Short mmCIF file of C-alpha atoms in Angstrom, two decimals:
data_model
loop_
_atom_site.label_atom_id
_atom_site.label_comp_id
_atom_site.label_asym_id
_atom_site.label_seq_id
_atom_site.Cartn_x
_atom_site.Cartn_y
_atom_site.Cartn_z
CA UNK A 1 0.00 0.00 0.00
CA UNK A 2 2.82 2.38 0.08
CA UNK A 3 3.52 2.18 -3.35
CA UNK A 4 1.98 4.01 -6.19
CA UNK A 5 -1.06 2.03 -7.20
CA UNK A 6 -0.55 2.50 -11.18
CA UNK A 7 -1.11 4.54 -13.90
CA UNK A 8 -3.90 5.14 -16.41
CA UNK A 9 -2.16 5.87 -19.90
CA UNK A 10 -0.20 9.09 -18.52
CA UNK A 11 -2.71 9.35 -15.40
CA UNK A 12 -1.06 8.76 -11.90
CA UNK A 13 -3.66 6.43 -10.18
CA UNK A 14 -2.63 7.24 -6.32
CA UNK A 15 -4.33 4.89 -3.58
CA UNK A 16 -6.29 7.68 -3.12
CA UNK A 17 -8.24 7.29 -6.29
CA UNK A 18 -9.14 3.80 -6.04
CA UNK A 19 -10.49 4.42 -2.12
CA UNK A 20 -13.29 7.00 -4.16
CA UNK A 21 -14.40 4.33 -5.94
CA UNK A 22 -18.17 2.53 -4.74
CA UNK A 23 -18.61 4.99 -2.01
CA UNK A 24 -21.47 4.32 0.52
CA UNK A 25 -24.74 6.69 -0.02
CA UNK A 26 -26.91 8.15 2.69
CA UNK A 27 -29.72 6.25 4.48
CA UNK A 28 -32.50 8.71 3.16
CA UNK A 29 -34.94 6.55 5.29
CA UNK A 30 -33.57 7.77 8.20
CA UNK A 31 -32.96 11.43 6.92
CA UNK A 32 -37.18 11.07 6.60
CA UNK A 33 -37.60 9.51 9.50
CA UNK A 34 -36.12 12.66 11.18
CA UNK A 35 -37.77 14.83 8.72
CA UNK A 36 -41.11 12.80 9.55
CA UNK A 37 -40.57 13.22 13.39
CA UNK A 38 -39.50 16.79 13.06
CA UNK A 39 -43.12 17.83 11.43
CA UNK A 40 -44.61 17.03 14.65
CA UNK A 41 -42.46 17.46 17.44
CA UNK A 42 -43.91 19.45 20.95
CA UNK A 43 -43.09 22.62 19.33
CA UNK A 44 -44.19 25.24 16.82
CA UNK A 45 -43.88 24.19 13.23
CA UNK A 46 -40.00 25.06 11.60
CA UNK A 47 -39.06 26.76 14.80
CA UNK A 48 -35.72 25.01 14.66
CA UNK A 49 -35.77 24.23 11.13
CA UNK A 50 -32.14 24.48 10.62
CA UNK A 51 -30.91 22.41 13.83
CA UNK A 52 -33.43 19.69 12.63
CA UNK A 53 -31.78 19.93 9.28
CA UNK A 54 -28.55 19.15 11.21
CA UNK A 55 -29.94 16.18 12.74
CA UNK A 56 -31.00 15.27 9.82
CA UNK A 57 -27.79 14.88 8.09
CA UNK A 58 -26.20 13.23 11.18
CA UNK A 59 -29.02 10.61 11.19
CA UNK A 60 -28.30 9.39 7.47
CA UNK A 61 -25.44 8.79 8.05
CA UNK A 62 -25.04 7.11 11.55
CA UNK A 63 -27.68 5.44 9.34
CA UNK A 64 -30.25 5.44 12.11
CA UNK A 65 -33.80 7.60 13.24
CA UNK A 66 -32.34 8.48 16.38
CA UNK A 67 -29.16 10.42 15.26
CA UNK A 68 -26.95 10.91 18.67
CA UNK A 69 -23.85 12.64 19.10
CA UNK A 70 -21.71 10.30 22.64
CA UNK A 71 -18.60 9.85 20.95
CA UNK A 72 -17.10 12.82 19.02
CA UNK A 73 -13.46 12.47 18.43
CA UNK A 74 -10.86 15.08 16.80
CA UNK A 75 -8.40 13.79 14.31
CA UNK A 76 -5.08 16.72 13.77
CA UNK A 77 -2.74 15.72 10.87
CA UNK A 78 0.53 17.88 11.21
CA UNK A 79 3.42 18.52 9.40
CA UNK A 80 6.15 21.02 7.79
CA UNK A 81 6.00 22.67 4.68
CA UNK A 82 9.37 23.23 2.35
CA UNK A 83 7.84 26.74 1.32
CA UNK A 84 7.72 27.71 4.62
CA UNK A 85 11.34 26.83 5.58
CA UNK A 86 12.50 28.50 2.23
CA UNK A 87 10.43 31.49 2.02
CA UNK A 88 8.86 33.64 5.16
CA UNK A 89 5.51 33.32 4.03
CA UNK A 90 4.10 32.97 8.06
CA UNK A 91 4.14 35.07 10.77
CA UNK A 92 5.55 32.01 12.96
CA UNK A 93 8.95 29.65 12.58
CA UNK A 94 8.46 26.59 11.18
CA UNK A 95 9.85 25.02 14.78
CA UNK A 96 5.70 25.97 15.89
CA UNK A 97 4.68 22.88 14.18
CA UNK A 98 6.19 20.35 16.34
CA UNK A 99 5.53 22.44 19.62
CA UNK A 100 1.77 22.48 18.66
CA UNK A 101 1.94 18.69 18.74
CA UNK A 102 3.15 18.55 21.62
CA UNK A 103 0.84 20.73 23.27
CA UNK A 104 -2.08 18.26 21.65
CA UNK A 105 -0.70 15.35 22.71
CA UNK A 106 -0.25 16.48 26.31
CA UNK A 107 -3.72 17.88 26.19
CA UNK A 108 -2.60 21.37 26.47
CA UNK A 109 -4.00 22.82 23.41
CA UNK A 110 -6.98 24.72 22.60
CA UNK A 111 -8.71 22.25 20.58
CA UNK A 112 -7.94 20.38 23.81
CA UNK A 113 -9.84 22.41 26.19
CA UNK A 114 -12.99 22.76 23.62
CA UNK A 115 -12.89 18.79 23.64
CA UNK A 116 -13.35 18.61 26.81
CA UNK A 117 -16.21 20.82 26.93
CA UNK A 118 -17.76 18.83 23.69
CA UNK A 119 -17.26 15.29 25.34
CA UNK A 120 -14.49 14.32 22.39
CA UNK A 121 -10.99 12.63 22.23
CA UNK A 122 -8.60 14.52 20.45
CA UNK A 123 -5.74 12.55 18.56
CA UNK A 124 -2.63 14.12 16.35
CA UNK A 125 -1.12 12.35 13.96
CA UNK A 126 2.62 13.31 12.47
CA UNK A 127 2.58 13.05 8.59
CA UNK A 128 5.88 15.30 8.63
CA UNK A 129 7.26 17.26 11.17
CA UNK A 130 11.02 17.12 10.73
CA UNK A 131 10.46 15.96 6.92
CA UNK A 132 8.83 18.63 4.88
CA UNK A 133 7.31 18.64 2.14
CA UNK A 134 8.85 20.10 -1.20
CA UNK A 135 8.93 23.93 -1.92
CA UNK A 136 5.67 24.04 -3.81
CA UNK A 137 7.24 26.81 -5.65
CA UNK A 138 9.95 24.96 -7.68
CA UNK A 139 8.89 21.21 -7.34
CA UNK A 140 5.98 19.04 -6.08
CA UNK A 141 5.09 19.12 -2.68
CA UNK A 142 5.08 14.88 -2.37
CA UNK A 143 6.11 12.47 -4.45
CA UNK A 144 3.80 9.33 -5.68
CA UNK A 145 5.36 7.33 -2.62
CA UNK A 146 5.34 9.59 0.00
CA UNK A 147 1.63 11.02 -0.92
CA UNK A 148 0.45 7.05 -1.28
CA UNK A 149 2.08 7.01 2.30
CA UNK A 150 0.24 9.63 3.77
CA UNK A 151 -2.99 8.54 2.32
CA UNK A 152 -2.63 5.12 3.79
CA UNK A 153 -1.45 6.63 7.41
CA UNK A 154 -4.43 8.65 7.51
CA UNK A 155 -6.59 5.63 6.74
CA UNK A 156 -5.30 3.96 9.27
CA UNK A 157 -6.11 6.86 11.69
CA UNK A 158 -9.35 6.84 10.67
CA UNK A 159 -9.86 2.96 11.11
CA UNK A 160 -8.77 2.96 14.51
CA UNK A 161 -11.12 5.22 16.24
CA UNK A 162 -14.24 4.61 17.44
CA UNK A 163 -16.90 7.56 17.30
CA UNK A 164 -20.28 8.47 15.88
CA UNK A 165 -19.20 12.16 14.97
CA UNK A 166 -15.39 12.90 13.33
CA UNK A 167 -13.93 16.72 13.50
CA UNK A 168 -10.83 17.25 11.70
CA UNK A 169 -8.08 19.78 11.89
CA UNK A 170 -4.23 20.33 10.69
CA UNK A 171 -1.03 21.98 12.16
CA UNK A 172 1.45 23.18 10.09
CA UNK A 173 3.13 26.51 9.86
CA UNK A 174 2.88 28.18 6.11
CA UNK A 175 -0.26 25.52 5.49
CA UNK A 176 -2.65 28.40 4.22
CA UNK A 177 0.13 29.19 1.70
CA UNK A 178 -0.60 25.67 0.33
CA UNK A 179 -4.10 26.15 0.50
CA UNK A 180 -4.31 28.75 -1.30
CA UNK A 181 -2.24 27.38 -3.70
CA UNK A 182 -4.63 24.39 -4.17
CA UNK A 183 -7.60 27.05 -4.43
CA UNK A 184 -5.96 29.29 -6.44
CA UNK A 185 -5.06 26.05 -8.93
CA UNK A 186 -8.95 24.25 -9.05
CA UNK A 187 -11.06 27.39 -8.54
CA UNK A 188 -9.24 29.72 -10.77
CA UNK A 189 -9.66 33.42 -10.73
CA UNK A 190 -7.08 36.05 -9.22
CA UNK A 191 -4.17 34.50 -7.14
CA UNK A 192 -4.09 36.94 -4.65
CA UNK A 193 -8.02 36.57 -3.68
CA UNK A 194 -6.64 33.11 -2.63
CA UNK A 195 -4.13 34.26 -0.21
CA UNK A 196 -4.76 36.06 3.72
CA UNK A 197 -2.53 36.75 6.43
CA UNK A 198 -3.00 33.09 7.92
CA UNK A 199 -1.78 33.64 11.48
CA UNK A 200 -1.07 37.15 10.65
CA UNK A 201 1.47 38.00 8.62
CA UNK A 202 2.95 41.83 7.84
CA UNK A 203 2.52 43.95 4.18
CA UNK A 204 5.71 42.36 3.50
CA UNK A 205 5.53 38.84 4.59
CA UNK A 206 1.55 38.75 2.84
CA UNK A 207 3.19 40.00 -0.40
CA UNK A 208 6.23 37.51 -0.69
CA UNK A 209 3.21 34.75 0.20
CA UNK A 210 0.93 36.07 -2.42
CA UNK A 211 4.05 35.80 -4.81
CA UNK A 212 4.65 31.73 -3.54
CA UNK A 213 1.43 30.90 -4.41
CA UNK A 214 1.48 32.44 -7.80
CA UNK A 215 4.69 30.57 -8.55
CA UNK A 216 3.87 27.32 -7.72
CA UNK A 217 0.26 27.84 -9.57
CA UNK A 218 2.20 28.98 -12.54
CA UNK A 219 4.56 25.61 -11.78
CA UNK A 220 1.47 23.17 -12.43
CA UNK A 221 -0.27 25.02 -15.59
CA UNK A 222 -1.96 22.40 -17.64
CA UNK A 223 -2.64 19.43 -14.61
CA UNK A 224 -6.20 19.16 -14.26
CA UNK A 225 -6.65 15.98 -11.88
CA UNK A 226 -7.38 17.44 -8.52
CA UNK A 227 -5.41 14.76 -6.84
CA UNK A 228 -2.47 15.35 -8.67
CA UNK A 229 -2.98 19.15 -7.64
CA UNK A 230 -3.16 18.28 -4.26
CA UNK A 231 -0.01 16.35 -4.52
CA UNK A 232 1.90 18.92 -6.17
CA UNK A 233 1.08 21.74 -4.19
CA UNK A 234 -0.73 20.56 -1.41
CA UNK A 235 1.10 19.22 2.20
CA UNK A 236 0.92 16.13 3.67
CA UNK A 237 -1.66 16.93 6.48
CA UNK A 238 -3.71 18.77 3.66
CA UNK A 239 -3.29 15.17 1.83
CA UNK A 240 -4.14 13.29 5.18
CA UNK A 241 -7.24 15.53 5.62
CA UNK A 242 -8.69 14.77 2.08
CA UNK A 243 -7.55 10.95 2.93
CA UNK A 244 -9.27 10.91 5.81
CA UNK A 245 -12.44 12.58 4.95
CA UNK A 246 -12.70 9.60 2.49
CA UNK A 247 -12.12 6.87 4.88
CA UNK A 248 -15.30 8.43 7.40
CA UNK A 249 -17.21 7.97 4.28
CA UNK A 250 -16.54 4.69 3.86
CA UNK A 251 -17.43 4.03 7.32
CA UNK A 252 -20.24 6.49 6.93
CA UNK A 253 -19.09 8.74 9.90
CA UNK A 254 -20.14 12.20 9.93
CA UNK A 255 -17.62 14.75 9.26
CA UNK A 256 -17.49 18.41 10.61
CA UNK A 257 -15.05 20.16 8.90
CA UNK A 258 -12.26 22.92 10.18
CA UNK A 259 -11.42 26.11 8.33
CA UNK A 260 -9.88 27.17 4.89
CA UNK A 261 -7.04 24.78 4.73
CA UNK A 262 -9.37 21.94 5.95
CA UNK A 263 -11.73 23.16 3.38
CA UNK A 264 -9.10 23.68 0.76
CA UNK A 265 -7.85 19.62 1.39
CA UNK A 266 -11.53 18.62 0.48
CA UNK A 267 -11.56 21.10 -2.56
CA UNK A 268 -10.21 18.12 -5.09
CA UNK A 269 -12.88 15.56 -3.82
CA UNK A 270 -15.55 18.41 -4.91
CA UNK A 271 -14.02 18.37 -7.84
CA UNK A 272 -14.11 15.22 -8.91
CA UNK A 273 -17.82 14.74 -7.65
CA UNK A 274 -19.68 17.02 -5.43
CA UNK A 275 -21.69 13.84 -3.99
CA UNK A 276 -18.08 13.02 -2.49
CA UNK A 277 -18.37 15.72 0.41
CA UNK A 278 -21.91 14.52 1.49
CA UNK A 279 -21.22 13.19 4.43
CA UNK A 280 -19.30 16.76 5.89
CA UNK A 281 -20.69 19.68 7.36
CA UNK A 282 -19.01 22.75 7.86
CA UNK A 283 -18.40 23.69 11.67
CA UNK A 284 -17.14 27.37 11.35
CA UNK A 285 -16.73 30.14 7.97
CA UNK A 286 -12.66 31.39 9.21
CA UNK A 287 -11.14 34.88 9.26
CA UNK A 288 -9.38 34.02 5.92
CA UNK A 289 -11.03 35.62 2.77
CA UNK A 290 -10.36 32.18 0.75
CA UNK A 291 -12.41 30.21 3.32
CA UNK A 292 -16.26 31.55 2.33
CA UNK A 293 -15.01 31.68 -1.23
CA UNK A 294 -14.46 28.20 -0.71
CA UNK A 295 -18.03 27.37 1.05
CA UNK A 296 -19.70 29.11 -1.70
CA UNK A 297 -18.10 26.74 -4.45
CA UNK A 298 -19.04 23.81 -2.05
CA UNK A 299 -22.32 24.77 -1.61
CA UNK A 300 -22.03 24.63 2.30
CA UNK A 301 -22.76 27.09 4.81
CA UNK A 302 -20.70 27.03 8.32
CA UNK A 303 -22.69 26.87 11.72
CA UNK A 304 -20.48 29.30 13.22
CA UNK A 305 -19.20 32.42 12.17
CA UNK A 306 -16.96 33.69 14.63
CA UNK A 307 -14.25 34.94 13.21
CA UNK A 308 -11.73 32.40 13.69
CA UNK A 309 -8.10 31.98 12.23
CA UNK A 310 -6.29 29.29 14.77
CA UNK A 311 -6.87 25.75 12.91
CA UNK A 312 -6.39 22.86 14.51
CA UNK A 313 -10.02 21.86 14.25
CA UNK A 314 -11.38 24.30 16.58
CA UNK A 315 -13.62 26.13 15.09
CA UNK A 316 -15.26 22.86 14.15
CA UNK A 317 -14.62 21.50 17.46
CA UNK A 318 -16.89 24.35 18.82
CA UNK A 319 -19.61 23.02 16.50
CA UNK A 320 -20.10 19.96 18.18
CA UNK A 321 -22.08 20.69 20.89
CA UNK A 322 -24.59 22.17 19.01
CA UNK A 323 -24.46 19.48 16.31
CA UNK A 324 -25.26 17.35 19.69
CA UNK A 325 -28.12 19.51 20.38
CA UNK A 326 -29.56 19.27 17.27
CA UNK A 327 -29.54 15.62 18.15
CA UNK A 328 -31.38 15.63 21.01
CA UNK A 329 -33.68 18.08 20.36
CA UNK A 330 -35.06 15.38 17.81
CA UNK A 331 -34.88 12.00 19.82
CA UNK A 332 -34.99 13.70 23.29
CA UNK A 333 -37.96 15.98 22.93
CA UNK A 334 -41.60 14.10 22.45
CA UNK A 335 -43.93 14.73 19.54
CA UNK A 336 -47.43 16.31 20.13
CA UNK A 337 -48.89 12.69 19.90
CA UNK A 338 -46.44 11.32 22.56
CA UNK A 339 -46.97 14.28 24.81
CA UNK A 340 -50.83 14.66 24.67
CA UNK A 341 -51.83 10.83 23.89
CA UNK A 342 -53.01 10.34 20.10
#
């Protein structure tokens, strides 16, 4: 599995590819059930129409009437970026990265403390701190072994947890320089609409970034397979991300997804089918200007709008409880028949 699957004529078929093939569809009988319910619950007509929608979407697919959130869990991919280490296109030293995972995997971390409040386990998973990827600018970011390698790690990250709800977030400094890279590349129009300060970057430091993002889209004129964009200009957590929102579909978990470079990783799959990003919701709409772009294209409004730039999953981590709400205010609340006797 760490090997390049095989080609199609002049196509590179990544593992990746072949997991988006026969992917498992919604249970709309339990989307209706909940729609069904919903019609007649104790309380006025559409009063929570779009928190019922919510549970809707959880309930098809946990694949089950009575949609429940109990075991949210947070899944961080982090790594380094070559563009970052060759270029100062962050505010932050690349060195960040790998404190950030520490801080996670001690539990010290924001997207920590907000799991504790939403009842969820929080794992991080290195895809390439110490080993970054290549400067996007000059060369691809992966090549077909390593990007086959991160696929399959994030599979496996996905395969070993056990949850009914999956949030998923990324660490890695000069990541939105990527992203916007990968936007820039699939959605086309201006470069620079693309690229925002990230975790806040000076005049200076947001003009040599805007310039790193034009280079490396310049780089890959003329590729047109989104998963070969990813590769090229995309990081490994970015890859991990889109990796891993395909494994939760084909265990039909629930996804809640991060900001504008968690967005941007799920970008390709959109591409190749919209139907691919079913399963996700959006958990937050992020300070950076590329992120609502993004949701428009996608077709997907956040459920918070807070005007959030820190990753890590936690604007979508602050989504959960309400997701959970929007649970029980389905199976937890009677209908009008239940209540008053039919």
């Amino acid at each position: 599995p760490l090997e390049v699957v095989g080609r199609l004529g002049n196509r590179v078929v990544t593992l990746l590819h072949r997991h988006l093939d026969d992917l498992p569809v919604v249970d709309q009988r339990a989307q209706d059930a909940v729609h069904q319910r919903a019609a007649h619950i104790l309380r006025p007509s559409g009063a929570l129409a779009w928190l019922d929608e919510i549970a809707a979407f959880v309930a098809g697919w946990q694949r089950t009437p009575n949609p429940r959130v109990d075991r949210p869990a947070g899944l961080i991919f982090a790594a380094d970026h070559g563009v970052a280490a060759a270029e100062s296109v962050s505010a932050y030293p690349t060195g960040v990265t790998e404190a950030m995972f520490a801080a996670y995997r001690e539990g010290r971390s924001t997207i920590n403390a907000f799991a504790r409040i939403a009842g969820a386990t929080v794992d991080a998973v290195d895809v390439g701190i110490g080993r970054p990827t290549g400067d996007i600018r000059v060369e691809p970011a992966m090549n077909e072994q390593r990007f086959d390698a991160v696929v399959q790690t994030a599979f496996d990250a996905v395969d070993a947890l056990d949850c009914d709800l999956l949030v998923l977030g990324e660490m890695g400094i000069g990541n939105t320089t990527a992203s916007a890279a990968i936007s820039a590349s699939l959605a086309g129009g201006e470069t620079a609409a693309w690229v925002g300060r990230g975790t806040g970057i000076d005049d200076e430091g947001l003009d040599r970034k805007r310039a790193a993002v034009q280079e490396s889209v310049r780089r890959i004129a003329g590729i047109t397979d989104p998963i070969e964009i990813l590769r090229e200009v995309g990081g490994a957590e970015i890859a991990a991300i889109t990796a891993a929102t395909v494994a939760a579909r084909r265990r039909s978990i629930p996804v809640v997804l991060d900001g504008y470079v968690v967005t941007s990783a799920v970008l390709p799959l959109n591409e190749i089918a919209s139907t691919t990003l079913d399963h996700c919701t959006v958990g937050h709409c992020s300070a950076e200007p590329g992120h609502r772009k993004l949701l428009e294209r996608l077709g997907k409004s956040p459920l918070l709008d807070l005007d959030m730039r820190l990753g890590e999953g936690s604007g979508a981590m602050a989504a959960v409880p309400l997701i959970a709400m929007a649970c029980a205010g389905i199976t937890d609340v009677p209908t009008f028949d239940e209540w008053f006797g039919a």
